[in-house]
XYZ file of C-alpha atoms in Angstrom:
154
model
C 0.000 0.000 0.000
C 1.505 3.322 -0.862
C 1.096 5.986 1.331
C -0.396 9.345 0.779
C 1.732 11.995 2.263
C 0.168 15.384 3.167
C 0.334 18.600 0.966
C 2.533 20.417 3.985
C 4.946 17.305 3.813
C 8.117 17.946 1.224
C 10.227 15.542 0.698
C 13.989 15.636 0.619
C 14.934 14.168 -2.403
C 12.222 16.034 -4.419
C 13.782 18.606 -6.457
C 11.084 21.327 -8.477
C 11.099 21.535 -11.911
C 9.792 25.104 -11.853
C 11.462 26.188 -8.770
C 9.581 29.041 -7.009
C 11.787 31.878 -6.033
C 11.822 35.468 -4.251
C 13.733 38.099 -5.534
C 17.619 38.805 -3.634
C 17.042 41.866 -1.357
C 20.389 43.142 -3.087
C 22.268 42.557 -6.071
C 25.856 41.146 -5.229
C 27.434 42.329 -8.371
C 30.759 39.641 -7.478
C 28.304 36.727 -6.701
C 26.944 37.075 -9.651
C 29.910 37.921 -11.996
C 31.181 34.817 -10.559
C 28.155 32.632 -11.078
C 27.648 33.626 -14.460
C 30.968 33.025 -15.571
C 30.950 29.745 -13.938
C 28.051 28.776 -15.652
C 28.955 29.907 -18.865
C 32.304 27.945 -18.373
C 30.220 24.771 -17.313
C 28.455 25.630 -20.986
C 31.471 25.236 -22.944
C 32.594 22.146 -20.934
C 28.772 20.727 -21.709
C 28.817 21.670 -25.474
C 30.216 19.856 -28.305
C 31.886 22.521 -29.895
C 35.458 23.641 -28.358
C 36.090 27.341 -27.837
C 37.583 28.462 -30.903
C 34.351 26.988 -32.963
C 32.517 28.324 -30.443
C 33.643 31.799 -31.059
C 33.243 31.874 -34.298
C 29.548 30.716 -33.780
C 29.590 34.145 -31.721
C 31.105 35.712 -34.444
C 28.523 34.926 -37.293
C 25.374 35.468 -34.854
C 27.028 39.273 -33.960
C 28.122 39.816 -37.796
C 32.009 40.144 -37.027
C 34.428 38.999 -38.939
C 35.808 37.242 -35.944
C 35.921 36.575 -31.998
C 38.781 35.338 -30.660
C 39.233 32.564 -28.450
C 41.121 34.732 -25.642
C 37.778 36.936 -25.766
C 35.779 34.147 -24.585
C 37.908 33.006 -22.324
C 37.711 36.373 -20.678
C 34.110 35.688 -20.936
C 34.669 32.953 -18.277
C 37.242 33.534 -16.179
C 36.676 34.711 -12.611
C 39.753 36.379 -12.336
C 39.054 38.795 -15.415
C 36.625 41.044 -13.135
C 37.254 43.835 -15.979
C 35.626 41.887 -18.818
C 31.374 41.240 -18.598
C 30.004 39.830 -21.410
C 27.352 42.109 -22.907
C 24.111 41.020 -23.203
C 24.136 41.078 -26.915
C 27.144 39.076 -27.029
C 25.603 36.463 -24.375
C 22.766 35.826 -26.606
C 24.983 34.719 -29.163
C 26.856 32.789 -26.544
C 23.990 31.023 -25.234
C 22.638 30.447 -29.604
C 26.235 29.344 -30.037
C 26.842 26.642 -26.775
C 22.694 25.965 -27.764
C 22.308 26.654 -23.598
C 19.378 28.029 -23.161
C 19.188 27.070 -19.878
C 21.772 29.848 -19.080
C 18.603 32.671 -19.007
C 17.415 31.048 -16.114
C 20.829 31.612 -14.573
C 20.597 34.970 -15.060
C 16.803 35.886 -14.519
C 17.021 33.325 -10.550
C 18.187 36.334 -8.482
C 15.055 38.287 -9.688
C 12.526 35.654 -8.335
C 11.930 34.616 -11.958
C 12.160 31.005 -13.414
C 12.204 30.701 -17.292
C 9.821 28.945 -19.287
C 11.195 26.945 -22.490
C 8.852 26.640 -25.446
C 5.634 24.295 -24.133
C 6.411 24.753 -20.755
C 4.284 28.453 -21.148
C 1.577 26.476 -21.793
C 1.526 24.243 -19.153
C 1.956 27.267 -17.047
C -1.424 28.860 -18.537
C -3.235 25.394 -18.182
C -2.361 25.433 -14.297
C -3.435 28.763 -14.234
C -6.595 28.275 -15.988
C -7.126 25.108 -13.971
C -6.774 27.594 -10.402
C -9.004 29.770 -11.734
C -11.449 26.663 -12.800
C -11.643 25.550 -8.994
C -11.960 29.042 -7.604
C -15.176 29.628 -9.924
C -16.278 25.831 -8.878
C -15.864 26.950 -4.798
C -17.812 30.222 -5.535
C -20.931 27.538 -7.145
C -20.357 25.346 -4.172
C -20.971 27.949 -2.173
C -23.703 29.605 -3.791
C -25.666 26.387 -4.397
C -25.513 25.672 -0.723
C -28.597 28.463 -0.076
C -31.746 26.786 -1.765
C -33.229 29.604 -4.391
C -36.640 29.979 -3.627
C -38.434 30.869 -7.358
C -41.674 33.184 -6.671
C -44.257 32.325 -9.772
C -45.780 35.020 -11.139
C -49.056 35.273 -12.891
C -50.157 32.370 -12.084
């Protein structure tokens, strides 16, 4: 027999797919200069591509002629506090390692969590479906009175 565990129960080993989060009281412009170069660096390790392919991706996406490797590595290294990526230049990054998942990276901080594709509309279908039982406990509710009907004319 499995057991049903209660609503308030979470379990440990349960991780959310669509995390909920609350924005950071304060940006910690080293935190995240250092997480987002960590992650981009955990990109490049996770793509198939090495980093001078990669570049060039960045290259053709931005319209240069060229990007060179050292750039990128800039890109990613947490000593090189002097060099952010744009956010131009990370959308090409993110088209050229194909990680999209890096947007969540960058949006977490703001209490956001990003949606890929479908995943909007399974969003709007919860949504609609909260919405569905709130209008069904407002019936309940009101068909708990009888409604007495008065004829007329009759």
């Amino acid at each position: 027999m499995i057991e049903k565990k209660h609503p308030a129960q979470y379990d440990l080993f349960h991780e959310a797919v669509f995390p909920v989060r609350a924005p950071a009281g304060q940006i910690d412009i080293a935190r995240f200069r250092a997480t987002l170069k960590r992650a981009m660096a955990q990109a490049i390790r996770e793509c198939p591509f090495d980093r001078t392919v990669i570049a060039a991706r960045m290259a053709q996406y931005l319209g240069l002629p060229n990007l060179s490797k050292a750039t990128l590595d800039a890109y990613t290294a947490e000593s090189k506090d002097t060099h952010d990526i744009s956010l131009v230049r990370f959308k090409a990054f993110v088209r050229a390692t194909d990680a999209n998942w890096l947007w969540d990276t960058i949006v977490s901080e703001d209490g956001l969590t990003m949606l890929e594709g479908d995943e909007a509309r399974l969003a709007e279908i919860a949504r609609l479906q909260q919405e569905q039982r709130a209008i069904g406990a407002e019936l309940k509710t009101l068909l708990a009175v009888p409604v007495n009907i008065k004829r007329r004319g009759r």
